[in-house]
mmCIF file of N, CA and C in Angstrom:
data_model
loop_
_atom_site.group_PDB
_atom_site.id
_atom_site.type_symbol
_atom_site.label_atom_id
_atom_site.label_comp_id
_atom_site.label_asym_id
_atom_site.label_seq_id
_atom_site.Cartn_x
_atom_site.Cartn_y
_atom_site.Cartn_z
ATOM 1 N N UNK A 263 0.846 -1.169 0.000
ATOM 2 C CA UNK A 263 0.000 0.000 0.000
ATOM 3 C C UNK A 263 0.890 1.230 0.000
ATOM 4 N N UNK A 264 0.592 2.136 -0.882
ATOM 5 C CA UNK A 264 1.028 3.738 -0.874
ATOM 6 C C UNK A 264 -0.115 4.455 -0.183
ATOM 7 N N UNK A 265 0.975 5.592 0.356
ATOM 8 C CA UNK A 265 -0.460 6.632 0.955
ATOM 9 C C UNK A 265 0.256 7.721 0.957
ATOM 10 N N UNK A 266 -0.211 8.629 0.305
ATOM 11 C CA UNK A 266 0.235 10.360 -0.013
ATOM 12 C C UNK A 266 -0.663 11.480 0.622
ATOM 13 N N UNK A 267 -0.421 11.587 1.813
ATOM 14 C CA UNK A 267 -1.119 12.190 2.853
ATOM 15 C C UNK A 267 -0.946 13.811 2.355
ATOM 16 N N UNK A 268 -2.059 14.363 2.363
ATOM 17 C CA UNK A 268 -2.373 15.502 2.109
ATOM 18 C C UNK A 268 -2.348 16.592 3.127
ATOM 19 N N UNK A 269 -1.599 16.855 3.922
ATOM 20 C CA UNK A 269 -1.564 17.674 5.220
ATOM 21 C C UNK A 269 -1.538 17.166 6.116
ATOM 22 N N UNK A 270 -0.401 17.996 7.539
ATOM 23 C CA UNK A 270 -0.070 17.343 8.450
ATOM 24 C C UNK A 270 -0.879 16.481 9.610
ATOM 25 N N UNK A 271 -2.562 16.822 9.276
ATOM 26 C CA UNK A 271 -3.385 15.750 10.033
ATOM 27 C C UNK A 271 -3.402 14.703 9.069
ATOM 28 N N UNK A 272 -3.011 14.528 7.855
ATOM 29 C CA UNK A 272 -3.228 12.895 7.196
ATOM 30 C C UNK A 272 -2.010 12.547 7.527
ATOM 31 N N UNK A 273 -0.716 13.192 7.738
ATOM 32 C CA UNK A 273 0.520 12.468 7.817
ATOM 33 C C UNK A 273 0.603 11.674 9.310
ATOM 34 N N UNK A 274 -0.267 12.162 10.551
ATOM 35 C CA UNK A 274 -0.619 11.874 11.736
ATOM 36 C C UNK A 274 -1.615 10.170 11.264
ATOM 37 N N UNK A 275 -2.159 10.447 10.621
ATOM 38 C CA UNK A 275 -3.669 9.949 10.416
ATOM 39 C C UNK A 275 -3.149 8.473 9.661
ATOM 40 N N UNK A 276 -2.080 8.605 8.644
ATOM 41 C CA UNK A 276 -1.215 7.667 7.638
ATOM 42 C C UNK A 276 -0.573 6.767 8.579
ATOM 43 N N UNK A 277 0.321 7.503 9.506
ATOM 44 C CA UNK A 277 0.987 6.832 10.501
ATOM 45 C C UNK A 277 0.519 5.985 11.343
ATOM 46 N N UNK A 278 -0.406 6.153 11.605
ATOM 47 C CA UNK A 278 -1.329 5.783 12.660
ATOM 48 C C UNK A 278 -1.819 3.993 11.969
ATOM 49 N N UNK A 279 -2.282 4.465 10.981
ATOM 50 C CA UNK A 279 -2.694 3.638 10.079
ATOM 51 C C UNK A 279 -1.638 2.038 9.544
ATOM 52 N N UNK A 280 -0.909 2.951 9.036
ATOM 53 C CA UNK A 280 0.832 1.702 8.347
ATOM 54 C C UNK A 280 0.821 1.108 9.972
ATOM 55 N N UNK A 281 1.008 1.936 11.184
ATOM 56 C CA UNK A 281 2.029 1.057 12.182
ATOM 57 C C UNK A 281 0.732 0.294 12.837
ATOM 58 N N UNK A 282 -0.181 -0.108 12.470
ATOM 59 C CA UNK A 282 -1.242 -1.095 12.847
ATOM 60 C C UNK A 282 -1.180 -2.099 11.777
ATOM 61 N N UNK A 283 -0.681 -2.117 10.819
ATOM 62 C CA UNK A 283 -0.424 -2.643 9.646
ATOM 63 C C UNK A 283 0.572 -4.139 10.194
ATOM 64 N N UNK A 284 0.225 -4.941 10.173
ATOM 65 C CA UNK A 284 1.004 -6.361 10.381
ATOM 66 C C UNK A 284 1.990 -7.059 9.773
ATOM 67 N N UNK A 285 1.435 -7.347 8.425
ATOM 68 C CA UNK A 285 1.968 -8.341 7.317
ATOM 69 C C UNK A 285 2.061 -7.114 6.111
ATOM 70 N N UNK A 286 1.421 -6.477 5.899
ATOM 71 C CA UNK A 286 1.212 -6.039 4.325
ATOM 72 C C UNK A 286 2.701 -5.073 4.105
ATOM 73 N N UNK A 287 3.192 -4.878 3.078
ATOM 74 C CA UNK A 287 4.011 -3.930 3.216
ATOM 75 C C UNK A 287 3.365 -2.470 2.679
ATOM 76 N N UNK A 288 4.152 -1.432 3.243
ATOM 77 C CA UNK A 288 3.359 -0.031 3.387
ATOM 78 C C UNK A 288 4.575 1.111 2.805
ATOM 79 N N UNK A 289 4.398 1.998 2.007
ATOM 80 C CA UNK A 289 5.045 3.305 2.083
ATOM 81 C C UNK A 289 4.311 4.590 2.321
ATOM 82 N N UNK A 290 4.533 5.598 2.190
ATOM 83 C CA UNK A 290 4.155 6.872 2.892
ATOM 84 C C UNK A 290 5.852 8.181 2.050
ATOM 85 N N UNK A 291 4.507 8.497 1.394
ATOM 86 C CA UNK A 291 5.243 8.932 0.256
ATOM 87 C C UNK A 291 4.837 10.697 0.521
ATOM 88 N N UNK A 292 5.653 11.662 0.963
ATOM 89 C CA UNK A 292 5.536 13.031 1.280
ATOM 90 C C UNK A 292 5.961 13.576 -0.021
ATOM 91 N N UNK A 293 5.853 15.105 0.091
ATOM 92 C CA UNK A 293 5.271 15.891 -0.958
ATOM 93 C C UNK A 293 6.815 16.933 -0.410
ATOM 94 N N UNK A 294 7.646 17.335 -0.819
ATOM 95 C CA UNK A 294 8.382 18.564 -0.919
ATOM 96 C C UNK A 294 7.916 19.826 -0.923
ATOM 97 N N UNK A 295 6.947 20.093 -1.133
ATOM 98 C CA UNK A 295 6.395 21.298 -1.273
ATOM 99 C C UNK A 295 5.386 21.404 -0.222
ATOM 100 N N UNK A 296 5.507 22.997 0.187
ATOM 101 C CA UNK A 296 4.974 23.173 1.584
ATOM 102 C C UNK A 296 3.197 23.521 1.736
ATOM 103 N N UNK A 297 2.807 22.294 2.016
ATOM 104 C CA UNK A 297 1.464 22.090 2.326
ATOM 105 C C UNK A 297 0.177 22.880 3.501
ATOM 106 N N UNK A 298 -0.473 23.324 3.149
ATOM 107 C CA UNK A 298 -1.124 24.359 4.494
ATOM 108 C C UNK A 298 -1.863 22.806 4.764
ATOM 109 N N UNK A 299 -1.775 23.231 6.494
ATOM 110 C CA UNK A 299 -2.718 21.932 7.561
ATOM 111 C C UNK A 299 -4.226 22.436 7.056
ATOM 112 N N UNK A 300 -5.268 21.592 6.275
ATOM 113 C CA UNK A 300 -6.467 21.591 6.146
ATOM 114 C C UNK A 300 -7.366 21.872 7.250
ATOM 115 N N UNK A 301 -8.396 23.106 7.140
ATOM 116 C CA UNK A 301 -9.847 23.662 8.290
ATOM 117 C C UNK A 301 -10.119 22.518 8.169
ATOM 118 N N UNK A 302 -10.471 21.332 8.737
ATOM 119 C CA UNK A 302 -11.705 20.217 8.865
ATOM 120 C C UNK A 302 -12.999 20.433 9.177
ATOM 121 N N UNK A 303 -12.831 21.853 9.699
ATOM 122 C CA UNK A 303 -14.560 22.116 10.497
ATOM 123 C C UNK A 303 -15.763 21.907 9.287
ATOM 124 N N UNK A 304 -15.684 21.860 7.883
ATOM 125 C CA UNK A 304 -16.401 21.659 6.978
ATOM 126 C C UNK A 304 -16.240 20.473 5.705
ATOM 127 N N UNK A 305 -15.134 19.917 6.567
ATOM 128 C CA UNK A 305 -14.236 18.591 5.597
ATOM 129 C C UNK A 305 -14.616 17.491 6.346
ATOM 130 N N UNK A 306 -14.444 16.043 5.737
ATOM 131 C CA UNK A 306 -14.160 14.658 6.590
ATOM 132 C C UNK A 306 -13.047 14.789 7.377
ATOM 133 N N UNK A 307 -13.312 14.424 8.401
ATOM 134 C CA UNK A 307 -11.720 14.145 9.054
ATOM 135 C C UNK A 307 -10.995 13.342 8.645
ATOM 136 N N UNK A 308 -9.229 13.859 8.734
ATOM 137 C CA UNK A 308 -8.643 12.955 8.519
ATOM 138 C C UNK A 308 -8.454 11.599 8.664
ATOM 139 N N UNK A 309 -8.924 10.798 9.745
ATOM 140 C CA UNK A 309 -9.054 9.462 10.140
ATOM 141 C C UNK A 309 -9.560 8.748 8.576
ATOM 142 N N UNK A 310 -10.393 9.137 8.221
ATOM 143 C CA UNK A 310 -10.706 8.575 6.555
ATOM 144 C C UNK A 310 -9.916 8.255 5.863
ATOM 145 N N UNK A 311 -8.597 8.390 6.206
ATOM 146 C CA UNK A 311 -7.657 8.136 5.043
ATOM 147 C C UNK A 311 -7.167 6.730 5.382
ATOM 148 N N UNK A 312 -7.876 5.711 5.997
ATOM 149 C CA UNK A 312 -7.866 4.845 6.282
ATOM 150 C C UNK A 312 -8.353 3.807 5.250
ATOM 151 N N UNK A 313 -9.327 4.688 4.507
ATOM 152 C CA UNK A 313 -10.146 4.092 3.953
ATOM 153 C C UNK A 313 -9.798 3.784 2.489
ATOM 154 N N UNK A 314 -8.737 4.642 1.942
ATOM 155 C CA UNK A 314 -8.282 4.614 0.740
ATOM 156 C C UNK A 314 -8.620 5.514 -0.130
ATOM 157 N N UNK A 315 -9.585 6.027 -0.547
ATOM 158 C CA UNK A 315 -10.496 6.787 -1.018
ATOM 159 C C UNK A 315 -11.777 6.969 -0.048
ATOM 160 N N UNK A 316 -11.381 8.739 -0.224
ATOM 161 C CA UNK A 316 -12.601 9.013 0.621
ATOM 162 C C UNK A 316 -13.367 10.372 0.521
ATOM 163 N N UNK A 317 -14.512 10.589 0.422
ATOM 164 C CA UNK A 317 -15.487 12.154 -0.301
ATOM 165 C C UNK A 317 -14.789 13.027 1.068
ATOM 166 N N UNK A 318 -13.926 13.999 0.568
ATOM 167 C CA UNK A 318 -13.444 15.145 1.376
ATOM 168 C C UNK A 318 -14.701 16.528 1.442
ATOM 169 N N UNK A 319 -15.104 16.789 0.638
ATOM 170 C CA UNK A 319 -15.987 17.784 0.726
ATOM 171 C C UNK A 319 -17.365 17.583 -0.230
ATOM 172 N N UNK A 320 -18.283 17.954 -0.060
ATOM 173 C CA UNK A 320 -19.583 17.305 -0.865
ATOM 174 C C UNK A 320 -20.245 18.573 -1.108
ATOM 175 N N UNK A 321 -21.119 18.617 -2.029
ATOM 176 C CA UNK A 321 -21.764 19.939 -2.499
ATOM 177 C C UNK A 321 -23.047 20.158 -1.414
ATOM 178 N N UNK A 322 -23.317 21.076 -0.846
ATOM 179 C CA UNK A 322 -24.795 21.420 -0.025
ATOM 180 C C UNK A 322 -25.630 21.130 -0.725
ATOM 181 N N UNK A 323 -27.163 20.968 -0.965
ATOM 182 C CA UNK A 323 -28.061 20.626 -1.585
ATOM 183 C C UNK A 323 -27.891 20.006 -3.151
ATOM 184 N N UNK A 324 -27.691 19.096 -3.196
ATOM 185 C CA UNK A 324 -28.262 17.715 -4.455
ATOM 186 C C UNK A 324 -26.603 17.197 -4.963
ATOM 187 N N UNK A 325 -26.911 16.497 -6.010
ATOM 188 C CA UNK A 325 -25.500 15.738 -6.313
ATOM 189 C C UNK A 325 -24.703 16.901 -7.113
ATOM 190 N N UNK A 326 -23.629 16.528 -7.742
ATOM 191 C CA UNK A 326 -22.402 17.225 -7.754
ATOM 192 C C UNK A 326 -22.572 17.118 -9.123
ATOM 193 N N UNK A 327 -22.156 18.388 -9.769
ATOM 194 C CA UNK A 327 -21.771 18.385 -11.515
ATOM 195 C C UNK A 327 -20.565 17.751 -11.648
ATOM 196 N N UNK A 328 -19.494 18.681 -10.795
ATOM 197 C CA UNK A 328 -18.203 18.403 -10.819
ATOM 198 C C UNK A 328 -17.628 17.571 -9.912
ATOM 199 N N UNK A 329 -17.056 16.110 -10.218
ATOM 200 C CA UNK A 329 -15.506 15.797 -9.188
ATOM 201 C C UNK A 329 -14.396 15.713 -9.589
ATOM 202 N N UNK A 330 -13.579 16.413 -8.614
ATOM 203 C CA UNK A 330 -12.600 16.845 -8.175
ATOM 204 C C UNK A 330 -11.495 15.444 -7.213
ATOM 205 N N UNK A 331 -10.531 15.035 -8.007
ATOM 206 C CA UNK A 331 -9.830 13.871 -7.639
ATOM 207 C C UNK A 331 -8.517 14.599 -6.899
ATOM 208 N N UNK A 332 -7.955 14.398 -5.335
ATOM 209 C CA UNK A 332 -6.661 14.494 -5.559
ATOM 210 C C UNK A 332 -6.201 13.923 -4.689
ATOM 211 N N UNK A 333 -4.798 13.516 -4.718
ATOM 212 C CA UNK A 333 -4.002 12.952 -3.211
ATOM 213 C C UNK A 333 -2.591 13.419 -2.924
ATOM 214 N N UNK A 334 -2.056 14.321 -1.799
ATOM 215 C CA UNK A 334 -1.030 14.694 -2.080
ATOM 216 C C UNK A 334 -1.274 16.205 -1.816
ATOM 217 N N UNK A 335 0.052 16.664 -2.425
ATOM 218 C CA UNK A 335 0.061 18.187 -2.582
ATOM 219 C C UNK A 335 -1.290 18.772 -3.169
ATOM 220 N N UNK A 336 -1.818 17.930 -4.222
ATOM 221 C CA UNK A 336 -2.955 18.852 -4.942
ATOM 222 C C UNK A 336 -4.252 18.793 -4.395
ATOM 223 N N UNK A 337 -4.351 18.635 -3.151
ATOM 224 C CA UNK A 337 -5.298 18.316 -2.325
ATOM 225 C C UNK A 337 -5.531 19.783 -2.219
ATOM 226 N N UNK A 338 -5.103 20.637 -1.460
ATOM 227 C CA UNK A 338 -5.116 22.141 -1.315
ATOM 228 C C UNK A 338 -5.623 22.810 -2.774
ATOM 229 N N UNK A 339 -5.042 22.552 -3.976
ATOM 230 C CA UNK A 339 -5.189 23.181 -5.181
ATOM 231 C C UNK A 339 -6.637 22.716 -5.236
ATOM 232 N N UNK A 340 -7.006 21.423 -5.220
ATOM 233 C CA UNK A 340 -8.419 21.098 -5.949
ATOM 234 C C UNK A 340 -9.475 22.047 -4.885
ATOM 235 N N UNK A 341 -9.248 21.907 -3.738
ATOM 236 C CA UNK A 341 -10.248 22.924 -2.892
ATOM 237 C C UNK A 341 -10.446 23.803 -3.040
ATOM 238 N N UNK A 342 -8.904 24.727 -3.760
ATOM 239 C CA UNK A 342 -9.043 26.403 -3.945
ATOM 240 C C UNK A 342 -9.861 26.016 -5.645
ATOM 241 N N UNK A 343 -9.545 25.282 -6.282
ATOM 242 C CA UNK A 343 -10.458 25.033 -7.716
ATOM 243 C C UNK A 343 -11.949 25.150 -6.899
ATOM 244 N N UNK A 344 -12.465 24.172 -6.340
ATOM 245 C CA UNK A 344 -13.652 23.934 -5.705
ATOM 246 C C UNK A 344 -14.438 25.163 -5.348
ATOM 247 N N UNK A 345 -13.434 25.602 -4.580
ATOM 248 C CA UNK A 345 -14.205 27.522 -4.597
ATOM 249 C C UNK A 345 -14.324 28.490 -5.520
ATOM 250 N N UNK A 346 -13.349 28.647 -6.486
ATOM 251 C CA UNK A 346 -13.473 29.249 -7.515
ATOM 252 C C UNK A 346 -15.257 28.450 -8.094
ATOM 253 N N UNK A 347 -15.281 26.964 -8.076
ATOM 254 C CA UNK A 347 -16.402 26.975 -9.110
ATOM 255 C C UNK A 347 -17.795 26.784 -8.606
ATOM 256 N N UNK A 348 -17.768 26.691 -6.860
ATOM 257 C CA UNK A 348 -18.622 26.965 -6.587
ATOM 258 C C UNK A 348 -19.172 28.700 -6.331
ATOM 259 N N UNK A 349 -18.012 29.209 -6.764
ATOM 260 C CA UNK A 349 -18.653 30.641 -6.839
ATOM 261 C C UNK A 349 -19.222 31.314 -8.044
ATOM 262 N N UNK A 350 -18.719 29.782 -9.189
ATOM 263 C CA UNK A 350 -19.620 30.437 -10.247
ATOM 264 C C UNK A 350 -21.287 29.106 -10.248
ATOM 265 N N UNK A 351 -21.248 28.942 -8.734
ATOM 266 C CA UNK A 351 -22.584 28.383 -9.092
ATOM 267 C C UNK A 351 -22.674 26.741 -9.128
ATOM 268 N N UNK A 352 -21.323 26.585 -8.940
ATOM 269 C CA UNK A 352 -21.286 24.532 -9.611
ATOM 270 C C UNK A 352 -21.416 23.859 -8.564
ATOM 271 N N UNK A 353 -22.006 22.682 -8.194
ATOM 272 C CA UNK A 353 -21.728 21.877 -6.968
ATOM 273 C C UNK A 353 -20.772 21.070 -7.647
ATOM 274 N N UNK A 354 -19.959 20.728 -6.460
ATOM 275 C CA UNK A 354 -18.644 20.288 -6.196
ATOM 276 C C UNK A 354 -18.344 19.754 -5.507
ATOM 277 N N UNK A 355 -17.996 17.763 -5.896
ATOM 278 C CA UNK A 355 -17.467 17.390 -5.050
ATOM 279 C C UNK A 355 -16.252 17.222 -4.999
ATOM 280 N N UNK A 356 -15.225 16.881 -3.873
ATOM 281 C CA UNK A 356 -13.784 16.591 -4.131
ATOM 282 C C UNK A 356 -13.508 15.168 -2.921
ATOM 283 N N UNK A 357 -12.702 14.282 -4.098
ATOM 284 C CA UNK A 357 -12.523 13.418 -3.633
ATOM 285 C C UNK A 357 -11.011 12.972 -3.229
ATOM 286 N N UNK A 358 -10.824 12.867 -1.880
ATOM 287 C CA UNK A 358 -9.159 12.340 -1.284
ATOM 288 C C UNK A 358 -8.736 11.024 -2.044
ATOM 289 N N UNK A 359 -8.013 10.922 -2.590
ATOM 290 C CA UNK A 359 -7.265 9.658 -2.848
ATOM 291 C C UNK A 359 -6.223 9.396 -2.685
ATOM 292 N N UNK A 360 -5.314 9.234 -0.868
ATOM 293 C CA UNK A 360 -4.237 8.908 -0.691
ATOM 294 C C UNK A 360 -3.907 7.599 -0.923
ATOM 295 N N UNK A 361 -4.311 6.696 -1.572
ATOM 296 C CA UNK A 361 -3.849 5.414 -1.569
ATOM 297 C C UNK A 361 -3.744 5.350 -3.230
#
């Protein structure tokens, strides 16, 4: 398993995860470039990244025109995308994929 943790609560959240890990082998693959720690107050929590794929932010009222894939550094970029297009009106979902 790979996992490309998207801010310093998934790199908490990754860790947590691999060293419960028994048999399987695991990496944890960081990003060089300097990542802002994600608001959660309107996100999934990090603990989800357990899951492999997981809906980080969901549109308020009905399903989503747009999704939004990222894992990693571009986790931050797809959110600031996400706002740009929900300000022209789009629901938007964005989906974590550290694994």
């Amino acid at each position: 398993m790979d996992l490309r943790p998207g801010g310093a609560n998934e790199v908490a959240q990754s860790c947590r995860f691999v060293m419960a890990m028994k048999h399987e082998p695991a990496i944890l693959i960081f990003s060089r470039h300097a990542m802002p720690t994600l608001d959660r107050t309107h996100l999934a929590p990090a603990s989800e990244v357990a899951k492999g794929a997981y809906v980080l932010k969901d549109p308020s009222g009905g399903k989503p025109e747009v999704i939004l894939m990222a894992n990693g550094s571009e986790v931050s970029l797809c959110l600031e995308a996400c706002e740009a297009l929900e300000n022209e009106g789009k629901k938007v979902r964005v989906v974590r994929v550290p694994s």
